[in-house]
mmCIF file of C-alpha atoms and ligand atoms in Angstrom:
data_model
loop_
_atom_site.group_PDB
_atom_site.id
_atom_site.type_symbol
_atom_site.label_atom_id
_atom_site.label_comp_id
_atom_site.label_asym_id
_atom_site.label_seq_id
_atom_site.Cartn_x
_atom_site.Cartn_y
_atom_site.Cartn_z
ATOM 1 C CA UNK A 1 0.000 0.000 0.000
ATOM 2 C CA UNK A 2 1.269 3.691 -0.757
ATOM 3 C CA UNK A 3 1.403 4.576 2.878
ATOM 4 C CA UNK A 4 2.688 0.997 4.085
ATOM 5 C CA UNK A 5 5.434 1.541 6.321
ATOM 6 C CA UNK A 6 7.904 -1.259 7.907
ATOM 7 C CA UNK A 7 8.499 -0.544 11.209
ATOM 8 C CA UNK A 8 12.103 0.038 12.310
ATOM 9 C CA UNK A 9 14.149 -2.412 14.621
ATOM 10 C CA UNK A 10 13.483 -0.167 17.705
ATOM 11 C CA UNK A 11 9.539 -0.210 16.921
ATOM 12 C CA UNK A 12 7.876 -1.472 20.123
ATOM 13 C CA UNK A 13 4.941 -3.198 19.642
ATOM 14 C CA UNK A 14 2.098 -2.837 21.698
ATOM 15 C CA UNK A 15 1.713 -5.880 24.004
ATOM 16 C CA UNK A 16 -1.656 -7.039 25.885
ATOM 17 C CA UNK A 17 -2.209 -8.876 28.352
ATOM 18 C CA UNK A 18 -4.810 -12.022 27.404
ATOM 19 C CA UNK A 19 -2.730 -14.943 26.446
ATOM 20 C CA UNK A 20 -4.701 -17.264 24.559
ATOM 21 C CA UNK A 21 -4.800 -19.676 27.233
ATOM 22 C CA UNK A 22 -6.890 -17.145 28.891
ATOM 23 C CA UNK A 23 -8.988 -16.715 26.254
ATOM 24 C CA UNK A 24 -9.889 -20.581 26.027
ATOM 25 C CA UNK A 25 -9.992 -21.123 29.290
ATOM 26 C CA UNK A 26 -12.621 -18.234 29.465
ATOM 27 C CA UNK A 27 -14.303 -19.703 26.458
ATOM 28 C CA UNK A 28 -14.756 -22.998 27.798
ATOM 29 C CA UNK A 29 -15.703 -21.545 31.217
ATOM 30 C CA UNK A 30 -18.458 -19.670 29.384
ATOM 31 C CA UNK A 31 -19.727 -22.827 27.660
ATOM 32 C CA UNK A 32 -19.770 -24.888 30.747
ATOM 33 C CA UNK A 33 -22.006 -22.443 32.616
ATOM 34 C CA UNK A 34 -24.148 -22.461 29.102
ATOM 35 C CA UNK A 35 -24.420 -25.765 29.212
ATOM 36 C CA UNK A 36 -25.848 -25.766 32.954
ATOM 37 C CA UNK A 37 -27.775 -22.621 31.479
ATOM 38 C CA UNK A 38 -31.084 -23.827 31.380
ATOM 39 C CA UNK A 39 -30.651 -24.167 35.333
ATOM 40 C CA UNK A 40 -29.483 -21.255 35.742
ATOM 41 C CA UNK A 41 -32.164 -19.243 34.011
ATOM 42 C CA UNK A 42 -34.750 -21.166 35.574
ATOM 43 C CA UNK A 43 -33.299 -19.730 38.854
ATOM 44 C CA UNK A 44 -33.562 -16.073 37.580
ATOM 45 C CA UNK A 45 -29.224 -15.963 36.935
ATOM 46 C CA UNK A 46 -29.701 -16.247 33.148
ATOM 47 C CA UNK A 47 -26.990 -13.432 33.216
ATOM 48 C CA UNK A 48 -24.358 -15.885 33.482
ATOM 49 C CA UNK A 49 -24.349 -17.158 29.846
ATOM 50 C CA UNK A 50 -22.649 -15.150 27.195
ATOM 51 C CA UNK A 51 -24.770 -13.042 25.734
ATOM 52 C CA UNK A 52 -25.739 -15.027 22.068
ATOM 53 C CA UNK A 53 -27.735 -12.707 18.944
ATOM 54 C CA UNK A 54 -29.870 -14.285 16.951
ATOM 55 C CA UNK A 55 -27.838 -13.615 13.939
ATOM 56 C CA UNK A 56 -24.992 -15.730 14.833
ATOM 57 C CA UNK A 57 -26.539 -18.995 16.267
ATOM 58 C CA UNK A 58 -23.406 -20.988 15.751
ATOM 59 C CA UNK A 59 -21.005 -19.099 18.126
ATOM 60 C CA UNK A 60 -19.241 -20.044 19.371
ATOM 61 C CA UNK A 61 -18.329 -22.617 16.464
ATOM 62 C CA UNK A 62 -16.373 -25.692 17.258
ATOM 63 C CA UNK A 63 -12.964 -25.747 16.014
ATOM 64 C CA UNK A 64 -11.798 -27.639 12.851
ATOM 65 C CA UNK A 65 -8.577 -29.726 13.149
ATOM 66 C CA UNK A 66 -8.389 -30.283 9.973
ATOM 67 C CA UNK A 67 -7.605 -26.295 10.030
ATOM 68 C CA UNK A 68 -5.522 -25.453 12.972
ATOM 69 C CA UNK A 69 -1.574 -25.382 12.956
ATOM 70 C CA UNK A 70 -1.404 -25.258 16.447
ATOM 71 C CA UNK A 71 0.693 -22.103 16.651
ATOM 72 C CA UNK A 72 -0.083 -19.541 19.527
ATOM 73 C CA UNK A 73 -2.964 -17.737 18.765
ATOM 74 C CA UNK A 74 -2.344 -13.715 18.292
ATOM 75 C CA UNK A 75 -3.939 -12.009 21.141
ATOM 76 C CA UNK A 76 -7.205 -11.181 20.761
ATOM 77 C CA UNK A 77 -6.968 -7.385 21.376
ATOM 78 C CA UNK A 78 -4.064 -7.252 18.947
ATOM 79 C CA UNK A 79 -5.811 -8.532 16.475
ATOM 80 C CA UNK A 80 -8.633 -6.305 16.872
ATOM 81 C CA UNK A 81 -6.675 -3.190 18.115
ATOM 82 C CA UNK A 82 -4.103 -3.469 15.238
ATOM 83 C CA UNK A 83 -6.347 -3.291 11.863
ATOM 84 C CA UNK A 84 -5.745 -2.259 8.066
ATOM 85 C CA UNK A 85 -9.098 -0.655 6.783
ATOM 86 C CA UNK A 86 -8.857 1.822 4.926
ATOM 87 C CA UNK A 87 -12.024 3.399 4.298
ATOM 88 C CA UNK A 88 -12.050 4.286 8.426
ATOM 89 C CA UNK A 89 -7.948 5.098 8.913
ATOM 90 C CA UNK A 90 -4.886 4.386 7.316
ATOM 91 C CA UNK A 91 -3.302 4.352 11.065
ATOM 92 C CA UNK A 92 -3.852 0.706 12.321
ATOM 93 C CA UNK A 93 -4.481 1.529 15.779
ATOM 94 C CA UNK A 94 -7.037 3.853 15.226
ATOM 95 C CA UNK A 95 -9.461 1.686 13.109
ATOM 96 C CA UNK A 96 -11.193 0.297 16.241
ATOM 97 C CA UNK A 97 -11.926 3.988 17.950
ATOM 98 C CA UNK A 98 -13.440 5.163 14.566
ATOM 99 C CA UNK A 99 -16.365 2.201 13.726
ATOM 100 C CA UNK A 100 -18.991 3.212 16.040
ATOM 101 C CA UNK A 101 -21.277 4.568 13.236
ATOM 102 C CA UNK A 102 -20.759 1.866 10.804
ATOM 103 C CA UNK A 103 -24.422 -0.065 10.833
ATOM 104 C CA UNK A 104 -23.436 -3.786 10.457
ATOM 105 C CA UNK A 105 -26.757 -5.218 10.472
ATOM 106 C CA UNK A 106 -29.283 -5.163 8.825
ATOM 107 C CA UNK A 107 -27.275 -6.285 6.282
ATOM 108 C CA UNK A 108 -27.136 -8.213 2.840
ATOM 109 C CA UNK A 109 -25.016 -9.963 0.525
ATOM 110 C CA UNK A 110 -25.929 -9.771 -3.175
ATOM 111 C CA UNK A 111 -24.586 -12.485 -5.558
ATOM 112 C CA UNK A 112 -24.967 -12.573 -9.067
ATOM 113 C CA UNK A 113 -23.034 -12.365 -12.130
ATOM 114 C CA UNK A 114 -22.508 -15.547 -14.444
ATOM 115 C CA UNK A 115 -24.232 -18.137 -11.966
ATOM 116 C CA UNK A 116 -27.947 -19.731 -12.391
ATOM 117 C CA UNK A 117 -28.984 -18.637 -9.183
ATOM 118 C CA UNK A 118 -28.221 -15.267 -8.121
ATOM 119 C CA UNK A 119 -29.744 -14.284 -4.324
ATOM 120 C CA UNK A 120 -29.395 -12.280 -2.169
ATOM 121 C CA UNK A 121 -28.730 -12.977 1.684
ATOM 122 C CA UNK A 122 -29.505 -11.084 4.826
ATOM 123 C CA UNK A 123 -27.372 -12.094 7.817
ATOM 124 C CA UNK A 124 -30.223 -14.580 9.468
ATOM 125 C CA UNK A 125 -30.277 -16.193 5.783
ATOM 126 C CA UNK A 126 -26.136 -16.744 5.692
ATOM 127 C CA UNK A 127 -27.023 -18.104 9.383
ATOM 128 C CA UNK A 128 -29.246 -20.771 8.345
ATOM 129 C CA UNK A 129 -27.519 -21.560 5.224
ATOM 130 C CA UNK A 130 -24.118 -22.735 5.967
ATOM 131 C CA UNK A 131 -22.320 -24.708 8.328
ATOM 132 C CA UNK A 132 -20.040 -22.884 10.508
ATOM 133 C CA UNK A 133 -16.586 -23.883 11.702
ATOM 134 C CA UNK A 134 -13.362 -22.087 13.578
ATOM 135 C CA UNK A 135 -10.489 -22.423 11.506
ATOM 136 C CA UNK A 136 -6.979 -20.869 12.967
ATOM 137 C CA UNK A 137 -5.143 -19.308 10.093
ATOM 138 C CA UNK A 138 -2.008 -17.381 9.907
ATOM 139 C CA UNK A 139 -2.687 -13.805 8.401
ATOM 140 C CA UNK A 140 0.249 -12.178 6.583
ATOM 141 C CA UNK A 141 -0.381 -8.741 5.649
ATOM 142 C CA UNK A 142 1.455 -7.180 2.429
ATOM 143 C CA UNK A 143 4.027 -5.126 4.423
ATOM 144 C CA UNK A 144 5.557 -8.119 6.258
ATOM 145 C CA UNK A 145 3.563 -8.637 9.776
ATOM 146 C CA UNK A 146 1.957 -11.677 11.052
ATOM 147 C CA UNK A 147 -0.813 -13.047 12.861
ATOM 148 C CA UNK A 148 -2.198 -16.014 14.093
ATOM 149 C CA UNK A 149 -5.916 -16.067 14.428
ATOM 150 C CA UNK A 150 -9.133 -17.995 14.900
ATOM 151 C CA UNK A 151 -12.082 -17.510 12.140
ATOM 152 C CA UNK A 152 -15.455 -18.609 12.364
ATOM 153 C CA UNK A 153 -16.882 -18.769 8.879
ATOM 154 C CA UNK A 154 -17.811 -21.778 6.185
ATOM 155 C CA UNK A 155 -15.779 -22.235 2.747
ATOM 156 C CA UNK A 156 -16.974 -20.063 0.023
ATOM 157 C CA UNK A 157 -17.087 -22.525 -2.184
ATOM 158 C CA UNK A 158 -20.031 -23.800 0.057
ATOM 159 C CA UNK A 159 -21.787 -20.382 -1.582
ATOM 160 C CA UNK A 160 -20.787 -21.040 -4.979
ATOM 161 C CA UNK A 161 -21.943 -24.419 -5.412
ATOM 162 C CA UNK A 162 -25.502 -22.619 -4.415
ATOM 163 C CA UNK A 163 -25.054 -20.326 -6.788
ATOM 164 C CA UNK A 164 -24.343 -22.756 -9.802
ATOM 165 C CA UNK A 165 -21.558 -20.544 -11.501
ATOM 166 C CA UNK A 166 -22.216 -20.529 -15.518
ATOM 167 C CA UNK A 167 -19.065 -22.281 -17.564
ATOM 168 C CA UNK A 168 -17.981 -18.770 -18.545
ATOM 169 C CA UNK A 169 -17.348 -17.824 -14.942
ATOM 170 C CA UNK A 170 -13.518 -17.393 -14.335
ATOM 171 C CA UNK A 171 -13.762 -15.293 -11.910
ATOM 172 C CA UNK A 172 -15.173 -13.811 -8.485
ATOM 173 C CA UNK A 173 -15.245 -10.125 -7.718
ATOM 174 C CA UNK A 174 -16.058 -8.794 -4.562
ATOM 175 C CA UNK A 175 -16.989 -5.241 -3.280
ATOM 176 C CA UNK A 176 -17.277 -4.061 0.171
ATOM 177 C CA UNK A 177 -19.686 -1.452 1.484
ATOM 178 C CA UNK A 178 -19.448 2.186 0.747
ATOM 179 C CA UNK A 179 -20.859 4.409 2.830
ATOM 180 C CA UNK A 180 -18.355 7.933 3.384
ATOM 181 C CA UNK A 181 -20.705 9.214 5.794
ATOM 182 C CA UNK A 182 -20.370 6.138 8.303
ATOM 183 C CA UNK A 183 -16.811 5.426 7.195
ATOM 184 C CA UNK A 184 -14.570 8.570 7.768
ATOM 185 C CA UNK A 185 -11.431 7.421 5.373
ATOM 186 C CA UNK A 186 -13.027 7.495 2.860
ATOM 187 C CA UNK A 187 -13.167 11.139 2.037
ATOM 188 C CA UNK A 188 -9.891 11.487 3.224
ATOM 189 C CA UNK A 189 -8.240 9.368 0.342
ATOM 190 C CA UNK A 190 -10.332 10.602 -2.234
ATOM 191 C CA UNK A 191 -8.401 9.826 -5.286
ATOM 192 C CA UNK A 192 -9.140 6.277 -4.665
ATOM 193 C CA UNK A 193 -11.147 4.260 -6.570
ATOM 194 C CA UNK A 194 -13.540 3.329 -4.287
ATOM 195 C CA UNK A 195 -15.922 0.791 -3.380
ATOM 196 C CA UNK A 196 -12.991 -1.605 -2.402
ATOM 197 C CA UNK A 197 -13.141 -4.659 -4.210
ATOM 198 C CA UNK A 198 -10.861 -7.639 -4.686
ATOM 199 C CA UNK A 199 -11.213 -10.777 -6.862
ATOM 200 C CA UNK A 200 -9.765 -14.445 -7.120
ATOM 201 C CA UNK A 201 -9.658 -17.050 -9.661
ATOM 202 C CA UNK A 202 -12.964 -19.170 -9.504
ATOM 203 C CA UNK A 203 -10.131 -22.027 -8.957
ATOM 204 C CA UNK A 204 -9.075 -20.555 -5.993
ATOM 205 C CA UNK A 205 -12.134 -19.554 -4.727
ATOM 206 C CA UNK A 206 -13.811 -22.740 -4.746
ATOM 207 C CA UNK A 207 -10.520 -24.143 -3.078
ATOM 208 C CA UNK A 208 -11.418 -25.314 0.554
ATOM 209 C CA UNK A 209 -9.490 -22.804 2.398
ATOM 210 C CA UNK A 210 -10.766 -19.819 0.975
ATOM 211 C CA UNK A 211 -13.629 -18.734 4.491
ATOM 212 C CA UNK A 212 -16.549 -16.132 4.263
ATOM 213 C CA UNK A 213 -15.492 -15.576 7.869
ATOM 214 C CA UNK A 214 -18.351 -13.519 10.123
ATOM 215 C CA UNK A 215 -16.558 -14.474 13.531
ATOM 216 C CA UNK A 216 -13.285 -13.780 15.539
ATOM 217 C CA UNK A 217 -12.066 -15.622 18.719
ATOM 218 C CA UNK A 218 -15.596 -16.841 19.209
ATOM 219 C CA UNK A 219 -17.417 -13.877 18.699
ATOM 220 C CA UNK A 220 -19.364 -12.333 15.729
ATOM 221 C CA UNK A 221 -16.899 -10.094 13.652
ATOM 222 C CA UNK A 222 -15.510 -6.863 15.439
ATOM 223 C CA UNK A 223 -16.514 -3.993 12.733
ATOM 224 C CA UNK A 224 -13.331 -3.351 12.832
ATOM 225 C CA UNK A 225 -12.219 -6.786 11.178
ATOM 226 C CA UNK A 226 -14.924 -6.234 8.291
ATOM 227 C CA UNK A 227 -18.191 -7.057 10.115
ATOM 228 C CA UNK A 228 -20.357 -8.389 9.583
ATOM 229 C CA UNK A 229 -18.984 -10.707 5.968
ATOM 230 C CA UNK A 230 -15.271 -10.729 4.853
ATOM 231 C CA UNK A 231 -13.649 -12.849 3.123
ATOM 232 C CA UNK A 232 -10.231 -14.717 4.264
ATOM 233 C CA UNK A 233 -7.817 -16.376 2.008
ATOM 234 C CA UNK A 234 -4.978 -17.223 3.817
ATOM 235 C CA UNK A 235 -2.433 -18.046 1.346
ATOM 236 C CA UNK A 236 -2.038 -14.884 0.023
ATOM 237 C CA UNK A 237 -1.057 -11.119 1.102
ATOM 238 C CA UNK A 238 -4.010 -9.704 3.493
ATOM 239 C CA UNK A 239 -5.454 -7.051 1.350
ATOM 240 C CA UNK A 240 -6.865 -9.909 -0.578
ATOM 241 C CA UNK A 241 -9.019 -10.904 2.183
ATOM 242 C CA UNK A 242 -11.604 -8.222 1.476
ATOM 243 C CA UNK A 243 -13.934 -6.756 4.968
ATOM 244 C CA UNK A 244 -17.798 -5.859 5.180
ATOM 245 C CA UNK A 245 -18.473 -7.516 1.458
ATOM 246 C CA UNK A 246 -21.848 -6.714 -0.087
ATOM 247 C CA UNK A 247 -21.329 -7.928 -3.450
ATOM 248 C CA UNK A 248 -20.465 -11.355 -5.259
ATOM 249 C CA UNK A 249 -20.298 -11.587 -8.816
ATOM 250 C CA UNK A 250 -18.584 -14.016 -11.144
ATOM 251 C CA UNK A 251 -17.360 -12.573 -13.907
ATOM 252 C CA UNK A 252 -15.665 -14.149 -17.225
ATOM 253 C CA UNK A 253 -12.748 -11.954 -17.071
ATOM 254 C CA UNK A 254 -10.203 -10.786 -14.286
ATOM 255 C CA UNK A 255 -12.120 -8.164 -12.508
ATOM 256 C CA UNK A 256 -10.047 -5.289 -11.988
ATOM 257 C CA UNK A 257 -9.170 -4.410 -7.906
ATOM 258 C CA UNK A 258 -8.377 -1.399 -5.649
ATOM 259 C CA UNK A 259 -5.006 -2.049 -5.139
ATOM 260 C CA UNK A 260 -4.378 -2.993 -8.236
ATOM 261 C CA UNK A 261 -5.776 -0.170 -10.160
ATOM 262 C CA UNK A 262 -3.450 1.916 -7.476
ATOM 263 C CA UNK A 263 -0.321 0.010 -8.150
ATOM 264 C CA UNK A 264 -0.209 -2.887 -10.483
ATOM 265 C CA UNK A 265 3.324 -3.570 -9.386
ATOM 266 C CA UNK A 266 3.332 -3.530 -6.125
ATOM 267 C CA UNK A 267 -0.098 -4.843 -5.490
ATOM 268 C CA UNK A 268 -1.145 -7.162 -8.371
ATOM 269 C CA UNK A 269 -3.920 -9.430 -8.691
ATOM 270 C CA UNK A 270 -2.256 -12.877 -7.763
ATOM 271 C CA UNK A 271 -0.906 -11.514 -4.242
ATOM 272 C CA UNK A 272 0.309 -15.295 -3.027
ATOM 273 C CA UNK A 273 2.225 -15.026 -0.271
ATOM 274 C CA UNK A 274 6.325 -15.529 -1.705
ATOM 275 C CA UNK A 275 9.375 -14.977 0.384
ATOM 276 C CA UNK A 276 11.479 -15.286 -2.827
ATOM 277 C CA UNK A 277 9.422 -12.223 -4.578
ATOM 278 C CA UNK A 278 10.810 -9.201 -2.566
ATOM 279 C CA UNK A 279 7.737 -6.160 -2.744
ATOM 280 C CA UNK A 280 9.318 -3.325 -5.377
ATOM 281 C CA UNK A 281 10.270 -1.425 -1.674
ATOM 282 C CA UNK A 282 11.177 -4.414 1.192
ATOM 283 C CA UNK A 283 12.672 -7.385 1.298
ATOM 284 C CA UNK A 284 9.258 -10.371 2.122
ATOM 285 C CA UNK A 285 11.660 -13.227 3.399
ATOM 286 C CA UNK A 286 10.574 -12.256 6.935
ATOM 287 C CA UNK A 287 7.618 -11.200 8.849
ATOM 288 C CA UNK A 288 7.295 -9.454 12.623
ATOM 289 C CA UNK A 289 4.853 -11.587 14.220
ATOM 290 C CA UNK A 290 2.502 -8.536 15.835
ATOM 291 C CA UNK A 291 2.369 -9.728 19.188
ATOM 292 C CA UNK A 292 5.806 -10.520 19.897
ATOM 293 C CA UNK A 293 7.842 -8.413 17.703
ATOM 294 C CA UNK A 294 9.997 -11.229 16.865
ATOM 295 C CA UNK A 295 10.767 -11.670 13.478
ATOM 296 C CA UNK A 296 10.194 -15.265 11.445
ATOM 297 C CA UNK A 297 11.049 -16.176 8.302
ATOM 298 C CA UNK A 298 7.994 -15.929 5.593
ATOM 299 C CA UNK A 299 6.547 -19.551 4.035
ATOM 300 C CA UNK A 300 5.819 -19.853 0.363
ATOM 301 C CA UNK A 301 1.787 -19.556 -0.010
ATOM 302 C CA UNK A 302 2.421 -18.446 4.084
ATOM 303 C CA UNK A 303 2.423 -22.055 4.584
ATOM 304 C CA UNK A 304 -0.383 -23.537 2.865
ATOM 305 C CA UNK A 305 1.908 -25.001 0.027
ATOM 306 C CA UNK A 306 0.247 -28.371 0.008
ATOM 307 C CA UNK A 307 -3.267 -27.143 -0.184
ATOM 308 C CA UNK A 308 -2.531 -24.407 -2.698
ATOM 309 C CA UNK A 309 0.714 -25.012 -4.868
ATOM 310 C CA UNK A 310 -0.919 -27.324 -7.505
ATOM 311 C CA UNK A 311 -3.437 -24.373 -8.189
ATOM 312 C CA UNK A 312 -0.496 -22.564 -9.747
ATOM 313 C CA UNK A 313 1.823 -25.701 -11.120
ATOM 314 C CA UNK A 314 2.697 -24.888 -14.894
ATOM 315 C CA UNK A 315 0.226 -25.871 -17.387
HETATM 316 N N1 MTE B 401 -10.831 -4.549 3.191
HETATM 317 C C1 MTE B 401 -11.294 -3.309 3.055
HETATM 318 N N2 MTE B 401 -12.545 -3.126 2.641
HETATM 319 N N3 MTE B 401 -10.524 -2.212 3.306
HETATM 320 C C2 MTE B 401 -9.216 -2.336 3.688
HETATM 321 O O1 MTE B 401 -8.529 -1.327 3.898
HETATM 322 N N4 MTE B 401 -7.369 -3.879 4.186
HETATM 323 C C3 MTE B 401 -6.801 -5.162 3.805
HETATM 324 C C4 MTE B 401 -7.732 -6.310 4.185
HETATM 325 N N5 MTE B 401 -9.086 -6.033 3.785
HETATM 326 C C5 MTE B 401 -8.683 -3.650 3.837
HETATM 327 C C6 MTE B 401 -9.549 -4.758 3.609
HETATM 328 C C7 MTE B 401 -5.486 -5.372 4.405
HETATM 329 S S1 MTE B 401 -4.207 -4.508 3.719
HETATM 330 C C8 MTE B 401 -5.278 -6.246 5.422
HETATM 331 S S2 MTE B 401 -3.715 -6.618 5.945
HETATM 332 C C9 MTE B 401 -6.392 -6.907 6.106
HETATM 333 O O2 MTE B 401 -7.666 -6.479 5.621
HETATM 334 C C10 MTE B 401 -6.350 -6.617 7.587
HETATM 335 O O3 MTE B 401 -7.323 -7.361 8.282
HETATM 336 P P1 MTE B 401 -7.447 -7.208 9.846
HETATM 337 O O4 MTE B 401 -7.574 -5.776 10.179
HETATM 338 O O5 MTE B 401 -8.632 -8.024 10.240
HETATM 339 O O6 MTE B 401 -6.151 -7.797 10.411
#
């Protein structure tokens, strides 16, 4: 990004204090009293059970194996106190102070494009229409920090299979909100071609890793981290992984991107994660894991080399 910035050796990062073992211990603390909660209520002490919407049955979702590295999870206020979205600040740690106008429900996701069966879905729609998982992905942003962090979502090719994607479609394109007077960014970077929008190969969209995510550590998505619909795709540089999306289409041809239309060569389309392919401005052999400050080396596809690689073998 044009006003990415890596931090200097002496940068201090901020550290909190909830180690993840807190935060699962908590977690399954929580459940435990839910599960004694009808007991509870019935005694009038219904406050002890977390507090659950309607919108996001599932949560807390139980956590997939299948997707989980075990690595130590980022903390939780880092990874909502630390945040790249644009359209509210372009300084991280101000993101979270600046969302309390953003309306994040209602809400709905149109879908359309090249498919048989365009819809639209409201948030209790997406609730009853997928099944929800926690996944634990690492999260490697663009200008060379990490995270580790638990999604709730389902795989978006879940969605796509709904929407029976014409053989034309190449292509997904997504678009997130726009709304300058709830998101104060927006104005400020004016030049920019807003909505932001982002796009993947149908290929790598319909690959199993690729989450509609609408939950963090448990809970529904902080607006901060794109409540209440993002996408994650955890292979490649963050700014692929698109926050607050109202808008699916599949398209026949590359859909053209934010970041791309900013800086093709700094921010193109493809985006995997490489630690051979420096950016035009820094070196991307290493990442600063947020919550440590240490630095690690970077993973080709940040990792996911076995799911992912054959997706781009020669053909
Ligand atoms: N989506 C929108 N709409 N606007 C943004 O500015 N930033 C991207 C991505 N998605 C961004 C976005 C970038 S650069 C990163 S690194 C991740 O969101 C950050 O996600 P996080 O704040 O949940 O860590």
């Amino acid at each position: 990004m044009p006003h990415a910035i890596i931090r200097p050796p002496w940068y201090h990062p901020e550290r909190f204090v909830t180690p993840e073992k807190a935060y699962s211990g908590r977690r399954s603390f929580l459940r435990s009293l839910g599960h004694l909660g009808l007991g509870l209520a019935a005694a009038g002490t219904a406050w002890a059970e977390e507090p659950k919407t309607s919108k996001f049955p599932y949560l807390p979702a139980k956590r997939n194996p299948a997707f989980d590295p075990k690595l130590t999870l980022s903390d939780e206020k880092t990874a909502t106190h630390y945040n790249n979205y644009y359209e509210f600040s372009t300084t991280k740690n101000r993101v979270y102070q600046l969302v309390d106008k953003f309306v994040v429900d209602p809400w709905s996701i149109r879908v359309g494009g090249l498919c048989a069966k365009p819809m639209t879905l409201d948030l209790d729609e997406l609730a009853k229409a997928f099944i929800y998982e926690e996944r634990v992905y690492r999260f490697r942003c663009v200008e060379a920090w990490s995270m580790v962090v638990p999604w709730t979502g389902f795989p978006l090719v879940d969605l796509i299979k709904k929407a029976e994607p014409r053989p034309e479609a190449k292509f997904l394109k997504f678009t997130t909100v726009s709304r300058p007077d709830q998101m104060p960014g927006m104005a400020r970077l004016e030049d920019y071609p807003w909505p932001y929008t982002e796009g993947l190969r149908l290929d790598e969209a319909m690959n199993p890793l690729t989450l509609v995510a609408t939950g963090l550590y448990g809970k529904p998505l902080p607006k901060q981290n794109g409540a209440p619909v993002r996408i994650v795709v955890p292979w490649k540089y963050g700014y692929k992984s698109i926050k607050s999306i109202v808008a699916i289409e599949f398209t026949a041809t590359q859909p053209s991107t934010l970041w791309e239309t900013l800086n093709p060569r700094e921010y193109p389309f493809e985006s995997n994660v490489d630690p051979m392919v420096p950016h035009p401005r820094w070196s991307q052999s290493s990442e600063r894991v947020v919550d440590t400050g240490d630095h690690i080396p970077t993973l080709k596809y940040n990792g996911y080399a076995e799911q992912v690689a054959s997706l781009y073998a020669k053909r």
